[in-house]
CSV table of C-alpha atoms and ligand atoms in Angstrom, one decimal:
chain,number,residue,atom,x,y,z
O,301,UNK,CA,58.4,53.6,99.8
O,302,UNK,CA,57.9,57.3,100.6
O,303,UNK,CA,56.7,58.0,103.9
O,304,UNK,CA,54.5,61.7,103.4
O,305,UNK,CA,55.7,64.1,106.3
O,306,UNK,CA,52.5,63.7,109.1
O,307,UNK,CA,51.8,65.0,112.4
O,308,UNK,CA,53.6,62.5,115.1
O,309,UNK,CA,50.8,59.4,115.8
O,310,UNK,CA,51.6,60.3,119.3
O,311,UNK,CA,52.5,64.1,120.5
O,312,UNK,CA,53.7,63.9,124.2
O,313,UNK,CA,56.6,66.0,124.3
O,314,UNK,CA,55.1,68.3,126.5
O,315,UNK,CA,55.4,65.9,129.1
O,316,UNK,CA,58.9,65.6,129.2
O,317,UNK,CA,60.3,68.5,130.8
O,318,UNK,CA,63.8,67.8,129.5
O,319,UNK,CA,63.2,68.4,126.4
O,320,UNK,CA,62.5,71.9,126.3
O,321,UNK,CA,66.3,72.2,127.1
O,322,UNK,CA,68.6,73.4,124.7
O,323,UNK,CA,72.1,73.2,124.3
O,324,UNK,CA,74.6,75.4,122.1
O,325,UNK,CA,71.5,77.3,121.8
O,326,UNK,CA,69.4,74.4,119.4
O,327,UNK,CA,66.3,72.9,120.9
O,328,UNK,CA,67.9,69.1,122.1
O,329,UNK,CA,67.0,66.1,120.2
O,330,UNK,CA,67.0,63.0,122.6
O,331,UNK,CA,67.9,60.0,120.1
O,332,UNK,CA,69.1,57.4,123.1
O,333,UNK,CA,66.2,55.8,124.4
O,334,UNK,CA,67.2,52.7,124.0
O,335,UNK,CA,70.1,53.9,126.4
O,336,UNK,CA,68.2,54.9,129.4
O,337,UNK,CA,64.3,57.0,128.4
O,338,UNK,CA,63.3,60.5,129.3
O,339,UNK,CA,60.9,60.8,132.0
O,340,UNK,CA,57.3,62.0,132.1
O,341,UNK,CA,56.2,64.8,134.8
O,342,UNK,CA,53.6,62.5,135.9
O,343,UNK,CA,56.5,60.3,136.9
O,344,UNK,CA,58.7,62.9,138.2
O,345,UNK,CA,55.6,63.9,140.6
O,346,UNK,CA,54.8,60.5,141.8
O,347,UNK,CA,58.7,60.2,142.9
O,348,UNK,CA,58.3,64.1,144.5
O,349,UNK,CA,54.8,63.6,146.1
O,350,UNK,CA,56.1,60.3,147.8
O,351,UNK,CA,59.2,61.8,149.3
O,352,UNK,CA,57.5,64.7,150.2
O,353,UNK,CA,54.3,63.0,151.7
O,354,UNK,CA,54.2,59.2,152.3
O,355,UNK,CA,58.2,58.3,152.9
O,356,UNK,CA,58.8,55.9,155.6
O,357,UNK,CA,59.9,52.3,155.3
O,358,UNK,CA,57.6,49.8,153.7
O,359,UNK,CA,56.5,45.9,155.2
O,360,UNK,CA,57.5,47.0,158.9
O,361,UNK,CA,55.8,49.8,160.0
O,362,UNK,CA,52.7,49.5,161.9
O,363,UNK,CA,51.7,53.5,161.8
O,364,UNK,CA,49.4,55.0,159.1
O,365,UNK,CA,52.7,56.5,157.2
O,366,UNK,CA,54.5,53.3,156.5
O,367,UNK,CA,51.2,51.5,155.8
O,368,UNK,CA,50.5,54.4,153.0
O,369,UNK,CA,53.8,53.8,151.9
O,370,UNK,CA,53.5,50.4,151.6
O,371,UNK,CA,50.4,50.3,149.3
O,372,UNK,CA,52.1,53.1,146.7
O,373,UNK,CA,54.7,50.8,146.6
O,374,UNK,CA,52.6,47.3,146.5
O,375,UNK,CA,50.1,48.9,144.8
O,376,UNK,CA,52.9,49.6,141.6
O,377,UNK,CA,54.1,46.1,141.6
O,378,UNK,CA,50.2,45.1,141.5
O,379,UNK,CA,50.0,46.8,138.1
O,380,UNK,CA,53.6,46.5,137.0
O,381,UNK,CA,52.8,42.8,136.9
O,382,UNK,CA,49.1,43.0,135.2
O,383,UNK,CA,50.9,45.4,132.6
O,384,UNK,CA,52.9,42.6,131.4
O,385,UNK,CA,50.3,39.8,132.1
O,386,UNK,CA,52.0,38.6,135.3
O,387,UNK,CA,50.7,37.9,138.6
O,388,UNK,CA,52.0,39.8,141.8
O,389,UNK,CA,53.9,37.2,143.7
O,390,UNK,CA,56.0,36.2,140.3
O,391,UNK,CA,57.1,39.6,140.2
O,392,UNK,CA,60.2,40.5,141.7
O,393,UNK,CA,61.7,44.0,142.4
O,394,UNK,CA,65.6,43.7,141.4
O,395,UNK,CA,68.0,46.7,140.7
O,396,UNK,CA,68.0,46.2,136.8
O,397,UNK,CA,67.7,44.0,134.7
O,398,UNK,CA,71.5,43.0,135.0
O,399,UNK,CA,70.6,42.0,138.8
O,400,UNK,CA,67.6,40.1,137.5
O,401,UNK,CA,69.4,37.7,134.8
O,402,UNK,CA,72.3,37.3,137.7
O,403,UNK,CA,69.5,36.4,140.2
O,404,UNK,CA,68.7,33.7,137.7
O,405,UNK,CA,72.4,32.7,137.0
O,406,UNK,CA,73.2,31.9,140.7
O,407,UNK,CA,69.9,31.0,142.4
O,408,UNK,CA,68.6,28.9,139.2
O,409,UNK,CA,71.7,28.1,137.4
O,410,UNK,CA,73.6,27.4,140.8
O,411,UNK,CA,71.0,25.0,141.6
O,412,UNK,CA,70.1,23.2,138.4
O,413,UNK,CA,73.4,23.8,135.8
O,414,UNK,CA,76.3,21.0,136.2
O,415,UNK,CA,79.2,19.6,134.3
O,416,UNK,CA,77.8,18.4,130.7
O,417,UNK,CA,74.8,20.8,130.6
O,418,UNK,CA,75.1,23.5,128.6
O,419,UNK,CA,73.7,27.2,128.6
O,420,UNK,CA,72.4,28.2,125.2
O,421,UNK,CA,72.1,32.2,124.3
O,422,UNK,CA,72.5,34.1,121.2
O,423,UNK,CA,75.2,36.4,119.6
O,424,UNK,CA,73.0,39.6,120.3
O,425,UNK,CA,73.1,39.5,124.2
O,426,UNK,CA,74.1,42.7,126.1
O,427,UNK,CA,76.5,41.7,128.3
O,428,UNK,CA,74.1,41.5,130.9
O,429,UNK,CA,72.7,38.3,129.4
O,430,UNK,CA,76.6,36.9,128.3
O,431,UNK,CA,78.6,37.5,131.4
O,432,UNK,CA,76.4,36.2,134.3
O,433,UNK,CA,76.1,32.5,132.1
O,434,UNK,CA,80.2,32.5,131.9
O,435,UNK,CA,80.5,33.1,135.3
O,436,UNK,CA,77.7,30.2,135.9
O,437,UNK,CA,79.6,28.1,133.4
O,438,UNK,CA,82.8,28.9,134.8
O,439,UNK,CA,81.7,27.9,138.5
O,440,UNK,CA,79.7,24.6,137.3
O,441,UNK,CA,81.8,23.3,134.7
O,442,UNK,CA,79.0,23.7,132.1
O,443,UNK,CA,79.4,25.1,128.4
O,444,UNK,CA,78.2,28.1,127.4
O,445,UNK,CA,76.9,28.1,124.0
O,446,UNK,CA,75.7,30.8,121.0
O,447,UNK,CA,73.2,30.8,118.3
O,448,UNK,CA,74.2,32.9,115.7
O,449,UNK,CA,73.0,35.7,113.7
O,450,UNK,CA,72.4,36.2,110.2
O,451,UNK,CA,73.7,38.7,108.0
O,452,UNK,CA,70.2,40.5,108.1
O,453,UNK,CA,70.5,40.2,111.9
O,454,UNK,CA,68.3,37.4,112.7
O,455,UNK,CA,68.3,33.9,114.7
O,456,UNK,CA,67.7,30.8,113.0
O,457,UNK,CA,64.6,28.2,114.8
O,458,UNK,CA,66.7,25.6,112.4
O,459,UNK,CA,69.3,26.3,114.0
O,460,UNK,CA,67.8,26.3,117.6
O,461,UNK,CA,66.1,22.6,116.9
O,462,UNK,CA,69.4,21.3,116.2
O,463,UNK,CA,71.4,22.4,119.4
O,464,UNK,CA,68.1,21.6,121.3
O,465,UNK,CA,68.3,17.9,119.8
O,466,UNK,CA,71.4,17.4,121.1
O,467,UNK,CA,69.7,17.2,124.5
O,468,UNK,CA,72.2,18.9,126.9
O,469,UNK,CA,70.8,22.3,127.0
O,470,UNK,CA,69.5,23.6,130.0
O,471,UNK,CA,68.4,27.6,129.8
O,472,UNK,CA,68.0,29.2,126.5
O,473,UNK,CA,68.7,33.1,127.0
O,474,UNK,CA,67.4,35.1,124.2
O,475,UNK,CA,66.5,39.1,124.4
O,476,UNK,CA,63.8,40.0,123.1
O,477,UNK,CA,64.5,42.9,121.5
O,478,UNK,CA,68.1,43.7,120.1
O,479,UNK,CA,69.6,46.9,121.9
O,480,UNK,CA,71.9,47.1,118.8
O,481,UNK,CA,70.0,45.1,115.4
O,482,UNK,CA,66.5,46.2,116.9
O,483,UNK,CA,65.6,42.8,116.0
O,484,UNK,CA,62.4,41.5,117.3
O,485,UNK,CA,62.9,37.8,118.3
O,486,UNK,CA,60.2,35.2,118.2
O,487,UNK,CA,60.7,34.3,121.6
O,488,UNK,CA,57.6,32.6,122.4
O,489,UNK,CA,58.6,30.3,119.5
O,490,UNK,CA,61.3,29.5,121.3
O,491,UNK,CA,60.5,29.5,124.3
O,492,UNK,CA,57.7,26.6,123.0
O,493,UNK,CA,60.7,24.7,121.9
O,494,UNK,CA,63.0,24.9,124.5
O,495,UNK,CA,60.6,23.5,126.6
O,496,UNK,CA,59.6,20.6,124.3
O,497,UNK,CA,63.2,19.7,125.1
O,498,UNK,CA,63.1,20.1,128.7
O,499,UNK,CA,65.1,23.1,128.3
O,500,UNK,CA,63.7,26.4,130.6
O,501,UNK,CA,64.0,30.3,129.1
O,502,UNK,CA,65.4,33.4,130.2
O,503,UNK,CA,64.1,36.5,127.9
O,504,UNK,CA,65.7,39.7,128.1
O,505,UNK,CA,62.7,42.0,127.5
O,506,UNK,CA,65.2,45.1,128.5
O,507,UNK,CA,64.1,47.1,125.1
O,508,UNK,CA,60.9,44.9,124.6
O,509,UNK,CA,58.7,46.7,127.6
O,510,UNK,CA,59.6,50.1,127.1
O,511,UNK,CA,58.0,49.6,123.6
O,512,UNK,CA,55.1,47.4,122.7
O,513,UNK,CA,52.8,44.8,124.1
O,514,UNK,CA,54.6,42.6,126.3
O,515,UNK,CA,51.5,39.5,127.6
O,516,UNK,CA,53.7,37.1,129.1
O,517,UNK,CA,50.6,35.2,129.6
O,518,UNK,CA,51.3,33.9,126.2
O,519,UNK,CA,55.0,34.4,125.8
O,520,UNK,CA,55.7,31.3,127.9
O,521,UNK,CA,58.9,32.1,128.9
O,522,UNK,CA,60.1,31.0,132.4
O,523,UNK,CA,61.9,33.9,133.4
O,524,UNK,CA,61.6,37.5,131.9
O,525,UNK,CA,63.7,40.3,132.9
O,526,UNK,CA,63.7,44.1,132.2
O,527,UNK,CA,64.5,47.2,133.6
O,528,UNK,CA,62.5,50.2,135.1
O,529,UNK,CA,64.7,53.2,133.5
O,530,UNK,CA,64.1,52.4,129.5
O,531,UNK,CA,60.2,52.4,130.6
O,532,UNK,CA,60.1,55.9,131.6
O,533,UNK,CA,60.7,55.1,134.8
O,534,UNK,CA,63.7,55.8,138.1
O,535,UNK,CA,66.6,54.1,137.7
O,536,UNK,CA,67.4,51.4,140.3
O,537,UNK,CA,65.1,49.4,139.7
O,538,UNK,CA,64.8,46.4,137.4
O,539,UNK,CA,61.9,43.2,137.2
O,540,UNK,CA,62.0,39.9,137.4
O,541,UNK,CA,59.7,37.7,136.6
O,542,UNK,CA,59.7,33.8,137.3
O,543,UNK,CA,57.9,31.1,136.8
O,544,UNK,CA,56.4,30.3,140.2
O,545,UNK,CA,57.1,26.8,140.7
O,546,UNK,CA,60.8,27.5,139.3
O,547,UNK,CA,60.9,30.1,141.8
O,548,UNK,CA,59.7,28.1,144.6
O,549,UNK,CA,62.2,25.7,144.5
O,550,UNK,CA,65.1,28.2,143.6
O,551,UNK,CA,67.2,28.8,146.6
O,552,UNK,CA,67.3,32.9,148.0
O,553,UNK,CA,69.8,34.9,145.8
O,554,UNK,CA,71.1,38.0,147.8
O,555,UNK,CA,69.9,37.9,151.7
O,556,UNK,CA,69.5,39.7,154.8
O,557,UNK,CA,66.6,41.7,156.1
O,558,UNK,CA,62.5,41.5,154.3
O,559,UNK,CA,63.7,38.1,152.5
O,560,UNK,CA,63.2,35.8,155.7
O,561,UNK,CA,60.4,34.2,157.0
O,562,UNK,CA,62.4,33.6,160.5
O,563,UNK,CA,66.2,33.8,161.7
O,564,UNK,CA,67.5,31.9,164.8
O,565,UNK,CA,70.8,31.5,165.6
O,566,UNK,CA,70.7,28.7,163.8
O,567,UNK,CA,69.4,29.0,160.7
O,568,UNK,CA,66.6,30.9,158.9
O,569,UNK,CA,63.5,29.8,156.6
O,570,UNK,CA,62.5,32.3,153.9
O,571,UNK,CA,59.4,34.7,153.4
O,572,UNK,CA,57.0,34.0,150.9
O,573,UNK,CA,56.7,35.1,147.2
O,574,UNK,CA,58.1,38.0,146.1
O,575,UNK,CA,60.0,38.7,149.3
O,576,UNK,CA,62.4,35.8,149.3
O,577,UNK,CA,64.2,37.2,146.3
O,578,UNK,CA,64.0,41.1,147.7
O,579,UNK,CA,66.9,41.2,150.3
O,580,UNK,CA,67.0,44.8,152.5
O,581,UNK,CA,64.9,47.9,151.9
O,582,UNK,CA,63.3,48.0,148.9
O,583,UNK,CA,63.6,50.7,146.1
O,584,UNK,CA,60.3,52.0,147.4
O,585,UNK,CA,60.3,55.3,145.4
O,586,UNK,CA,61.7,53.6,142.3
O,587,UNK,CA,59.1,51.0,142.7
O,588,UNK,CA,56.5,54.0,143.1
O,589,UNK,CA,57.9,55.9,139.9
O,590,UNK,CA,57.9,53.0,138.1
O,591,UNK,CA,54.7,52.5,139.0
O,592,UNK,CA,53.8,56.1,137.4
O,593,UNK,CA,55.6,55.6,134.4
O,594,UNK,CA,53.3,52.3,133.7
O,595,UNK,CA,50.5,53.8,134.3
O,596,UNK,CA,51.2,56.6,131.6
O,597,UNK,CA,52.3,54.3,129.0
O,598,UNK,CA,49.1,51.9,129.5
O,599,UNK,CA,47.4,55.4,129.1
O,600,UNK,CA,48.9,56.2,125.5
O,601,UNK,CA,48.3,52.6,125.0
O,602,UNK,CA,51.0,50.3,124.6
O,603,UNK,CA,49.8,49.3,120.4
O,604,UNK,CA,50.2,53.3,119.9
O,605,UNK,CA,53.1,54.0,121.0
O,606,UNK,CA,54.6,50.8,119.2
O,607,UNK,CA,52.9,52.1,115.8
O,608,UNK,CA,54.7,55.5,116.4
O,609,UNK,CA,58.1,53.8,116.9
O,610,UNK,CA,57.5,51.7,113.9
O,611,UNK,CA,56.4,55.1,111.9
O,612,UNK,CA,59.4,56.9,113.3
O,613,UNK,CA,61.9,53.9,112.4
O,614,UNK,CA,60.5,53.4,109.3
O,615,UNK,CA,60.7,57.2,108.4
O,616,UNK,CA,64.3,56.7,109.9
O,617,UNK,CA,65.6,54.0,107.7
O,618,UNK,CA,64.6,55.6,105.0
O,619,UNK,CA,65.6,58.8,105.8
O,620,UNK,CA,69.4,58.0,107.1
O,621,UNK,CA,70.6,55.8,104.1
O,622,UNK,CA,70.2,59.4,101.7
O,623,UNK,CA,73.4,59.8,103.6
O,624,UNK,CA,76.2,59.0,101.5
O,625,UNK,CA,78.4,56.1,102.5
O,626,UNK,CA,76.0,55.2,105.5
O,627,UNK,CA,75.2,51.4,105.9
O,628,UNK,CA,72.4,50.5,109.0
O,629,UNK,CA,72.7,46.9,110.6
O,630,UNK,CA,69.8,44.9,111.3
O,631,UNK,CA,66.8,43.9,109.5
O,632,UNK,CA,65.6,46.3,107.3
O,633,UNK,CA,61.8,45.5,107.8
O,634,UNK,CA,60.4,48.0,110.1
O,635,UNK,CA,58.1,45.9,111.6
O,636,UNK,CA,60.6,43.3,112.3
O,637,UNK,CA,62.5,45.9,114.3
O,638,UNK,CA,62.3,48.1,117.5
O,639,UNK,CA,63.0,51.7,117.4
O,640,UNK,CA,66.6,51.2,117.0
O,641,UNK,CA,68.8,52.3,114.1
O,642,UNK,CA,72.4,51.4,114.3
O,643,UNK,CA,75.0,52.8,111.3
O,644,UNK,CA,78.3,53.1,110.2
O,645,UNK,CA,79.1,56.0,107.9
O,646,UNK,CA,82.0,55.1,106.0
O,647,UNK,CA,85.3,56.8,106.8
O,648,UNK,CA,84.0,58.5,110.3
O,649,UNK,CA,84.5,56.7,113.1
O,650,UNK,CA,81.2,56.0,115.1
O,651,UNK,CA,83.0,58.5,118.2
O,652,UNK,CA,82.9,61.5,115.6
O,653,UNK,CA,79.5,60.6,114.3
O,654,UNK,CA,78.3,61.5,117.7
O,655,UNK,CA,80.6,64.0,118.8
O,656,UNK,CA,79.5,65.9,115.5
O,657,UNK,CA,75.8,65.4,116.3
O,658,UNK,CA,76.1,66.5,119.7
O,659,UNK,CA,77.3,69.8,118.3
O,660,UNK,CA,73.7,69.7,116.8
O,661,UNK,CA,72.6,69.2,119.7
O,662,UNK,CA,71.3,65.2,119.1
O,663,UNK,CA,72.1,62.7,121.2
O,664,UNK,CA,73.3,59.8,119.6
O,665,UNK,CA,75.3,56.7,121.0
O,666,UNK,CA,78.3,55.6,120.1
O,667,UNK,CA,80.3,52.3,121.2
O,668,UNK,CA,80.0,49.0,121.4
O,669,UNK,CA,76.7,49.1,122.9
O,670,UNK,CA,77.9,46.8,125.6
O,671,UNK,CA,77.6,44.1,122.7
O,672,UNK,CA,81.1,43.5,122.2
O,673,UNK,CA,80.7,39.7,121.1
O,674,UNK,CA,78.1,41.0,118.4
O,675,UNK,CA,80.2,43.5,117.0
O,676,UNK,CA,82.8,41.2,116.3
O,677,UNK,CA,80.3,39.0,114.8
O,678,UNK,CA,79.0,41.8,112.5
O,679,UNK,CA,82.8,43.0,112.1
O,680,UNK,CA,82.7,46.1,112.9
O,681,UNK,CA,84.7,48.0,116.1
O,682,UNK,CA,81.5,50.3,116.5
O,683,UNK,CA,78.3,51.6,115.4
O,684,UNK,CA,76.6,54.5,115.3
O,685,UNK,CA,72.5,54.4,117.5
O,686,UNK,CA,69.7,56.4,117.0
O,687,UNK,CA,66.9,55.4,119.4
O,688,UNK,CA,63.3,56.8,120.0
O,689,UNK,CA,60.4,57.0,122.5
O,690,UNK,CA,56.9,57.7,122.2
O,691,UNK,CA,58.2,61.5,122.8
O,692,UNK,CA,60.2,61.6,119.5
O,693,UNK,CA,58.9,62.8,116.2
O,694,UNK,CA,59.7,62.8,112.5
O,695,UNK,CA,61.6,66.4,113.0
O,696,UNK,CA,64.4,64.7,114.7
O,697,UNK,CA,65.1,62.3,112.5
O,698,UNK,CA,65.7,65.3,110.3
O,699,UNK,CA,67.9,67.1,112.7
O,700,UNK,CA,69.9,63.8,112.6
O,701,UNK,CA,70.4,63.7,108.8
O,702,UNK,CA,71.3,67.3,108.7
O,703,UNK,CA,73.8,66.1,111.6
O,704,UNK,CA,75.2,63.8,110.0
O,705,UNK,CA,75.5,65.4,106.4
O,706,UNK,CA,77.5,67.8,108.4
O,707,UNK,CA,79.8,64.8,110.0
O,708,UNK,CA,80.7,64.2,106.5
O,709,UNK,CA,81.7,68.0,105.5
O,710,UNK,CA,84.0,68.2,108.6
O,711,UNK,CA,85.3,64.8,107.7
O,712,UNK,CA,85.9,66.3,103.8
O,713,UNK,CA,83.4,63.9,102.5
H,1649,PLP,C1,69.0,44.3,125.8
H,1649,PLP,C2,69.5,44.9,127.1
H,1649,PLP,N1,69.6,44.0,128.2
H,1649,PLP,C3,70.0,44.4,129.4
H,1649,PLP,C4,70.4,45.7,129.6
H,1649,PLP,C5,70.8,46.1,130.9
H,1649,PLP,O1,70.0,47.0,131.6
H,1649,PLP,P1,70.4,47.5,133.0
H,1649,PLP,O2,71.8,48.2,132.9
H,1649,PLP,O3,69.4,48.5,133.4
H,1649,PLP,O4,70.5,46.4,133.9
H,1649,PLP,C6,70.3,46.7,128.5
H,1649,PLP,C7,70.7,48.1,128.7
H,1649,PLP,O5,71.2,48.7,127.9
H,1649,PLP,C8,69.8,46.2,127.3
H,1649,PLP,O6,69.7,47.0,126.2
């Protein structure tokens, strides 16, 4: 397949102030999106205008300021939640998405999870979806278990069924979207068959949100988790959302201040949906960015900006492998993937790789991608990571083969 050189589907760049920056002198080429994204000005000004206009703490006040605040800031969750086909009191402000699959481990798991059960994920967690579930399993006595991954970087349903069948499995924990493979998992297919066997889900949507159509209207998972800062938003914050009768019944998870109906000296009953799970002041101008940053993806238009990453990944993998030695992990099919390309160049160690690119001024990842079990499954100490965003084009995909032609000439290659 040749790929003819076009005009990016999508030209935004102008929108992201970083990236007129250059370093050494050459124009910066932002390939770690999958990282943490570049922001938008129309972000960066909702953040400003609230500091500088409407900050005062949200839910209390009883003065015009606070109220203002507190519709910017209930106002974003409002559209956060129809962005992904949610309703607004199933959506939960966390700090990331880390605190949002822990929320789940101890309020759900510590509720629901006991000796014989078992807790079901995958071999291409982050550690954000592996540790919290050996901690549960550790305090419970359950068993943490892993479906594997093929060599092309895929899960088996076969494989799934047959755990399931065993009957002891009670949360499936699948992302959505590999950080590392770039794998697209058919999660509402398994989400449909964990709950045939009375099992409940937990996706990961960390990288799936930032990047395409998320309506979890159909996805039917019970929880989904993801995080403001790969959506062009603030960091801080990070969204959960819950099925509402699961989150009903859970018990609160962190508490304190905002997540209480009532406190006597003797006990306390808990505020409604989404306050019980919001313990303290909220991140109310991360909640308002974020807000922002939805608001100009859903303006792009979330099929667009998925068909650029596709065109960019697709010009990518065919593109990086004219590398000599180079090998990319995951599946090769672009639209099976996210706009993640993870590689090994043979005889450079994945550090080098993007030491050398950064000389180029491209930012590239390099590490274990906080996916250490994975790695070890796909052998390999390292990778290499190129990521994109709507803001990337074809032209840095070039500057990151001529990057890493150069690795190989400093390496003697
Ligand atoms: C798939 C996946 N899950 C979870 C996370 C954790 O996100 P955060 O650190 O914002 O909680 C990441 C971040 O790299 C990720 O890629």
């Amino acid at each position: 397949m040749t790929i003819a050189a076009t005009e990016p589907l999508v030209d935004v760049r102008a929108d992201f102030p970083i990236l007129e920056r250059e370093i050494g002198g050459k124009r910066l080429v932002y390939l770690d999106s999958a990282s943490t994204s570049q922001k938008p000005t129309q972000m960066i000004e909702a953040v400003d205008s609230h500091f500088r206009r409407t900050n005062a703490n949200i839910h209390r006040g009883v003065y015009a300021l606070a109220q203002e605040a507190t519709d910017l800031f209930e106002g974003a969750r409002q559209r956060i939640a129809s962005f992904v086909g949610d309703s607004y009191q199933t959506t939960i402000f966390t700090k990331n998405a880390t605190e949002a699959i822990n929320l789940v481990a101890y309020s759900w798991g510590g509720a629901n999870v006991g000796p014989g059960d078992e807790v079901l994920i995958t071999q291409m967690e982050h550690h954000s979806n592996i540790v919290p579930w050996q901690l549960l399993c550790q305090r419970t006595g359950a068993t943490l278990r892993y479906l594997s991954v093929s060599e092309t970087g895929e899960l088996s349903l076969a494989e799934l069924d047959a755990v399931l069948a065993e009957g002891r499995v009670k949360l499936v924990g699948v992302t959505h979207v590999s950080n590392v493979l770039g794998t697209i998992n058919p999660v509402a297919e398994i989400a449909a068959r964990a709950r045939a066997a009375g099992a409940v889900t937990l996706v990961d949507g960390s990288q799936a949100v930032p990047q395409m159509t998320v309506d979890l209207s159909e996805l039917g998972a019970d929880f989904y988790a993801w995080t403001g800062h790969k959506a062009l938003g603030p960091t801080g914050i990070g969204i959960l959302h819950g099925r509402r009768e699961l989150l009903e019944a859970m018990p609160p998870f962190l508490s304190g201040g905002d997540m209480i109906a009532s406190v006597s000296f003797e006990g306390s009953t808990w505020n409604d949906l989404p306050f019980k799970f919001e313990a303290g002041t909220s991140p109310v101008a991360e909640g308002i960015g974020l807000g922002a940053a939805i608001d100009y993806l859903d303006t792009i238009g979330m099929d667009r900006i998925r068909a650029h990453e596709t065109d960019l990944t697709a010009y990518a993998l065919e593109r990086v492998i004219e590398v000599d030695g180079l090998r990319v992990f995951g599946p090769l099919d672009p639209e099976r993937r996210g706009g993640v390309v993870s590689f090994a160049i043979d005889g450079i160690h994945p550090h080098d790789v993007a030491e050398l690119c950064d000389r180029e001024a491209v930012c590239v990842r390099a590490g274990h991608h906080c996916a250490q079990p994975l790695m070890r499954r796909m052998d390999v100490p390292a990778t290499a990571r190129a990521s994109f965003h709507v803001y990337n084009a074809r032209e840095d995909v070039d500057r990151l083969v001529d990057a890493l032609r150069g690795a190989r000439e400093v390496f003697g290659l």
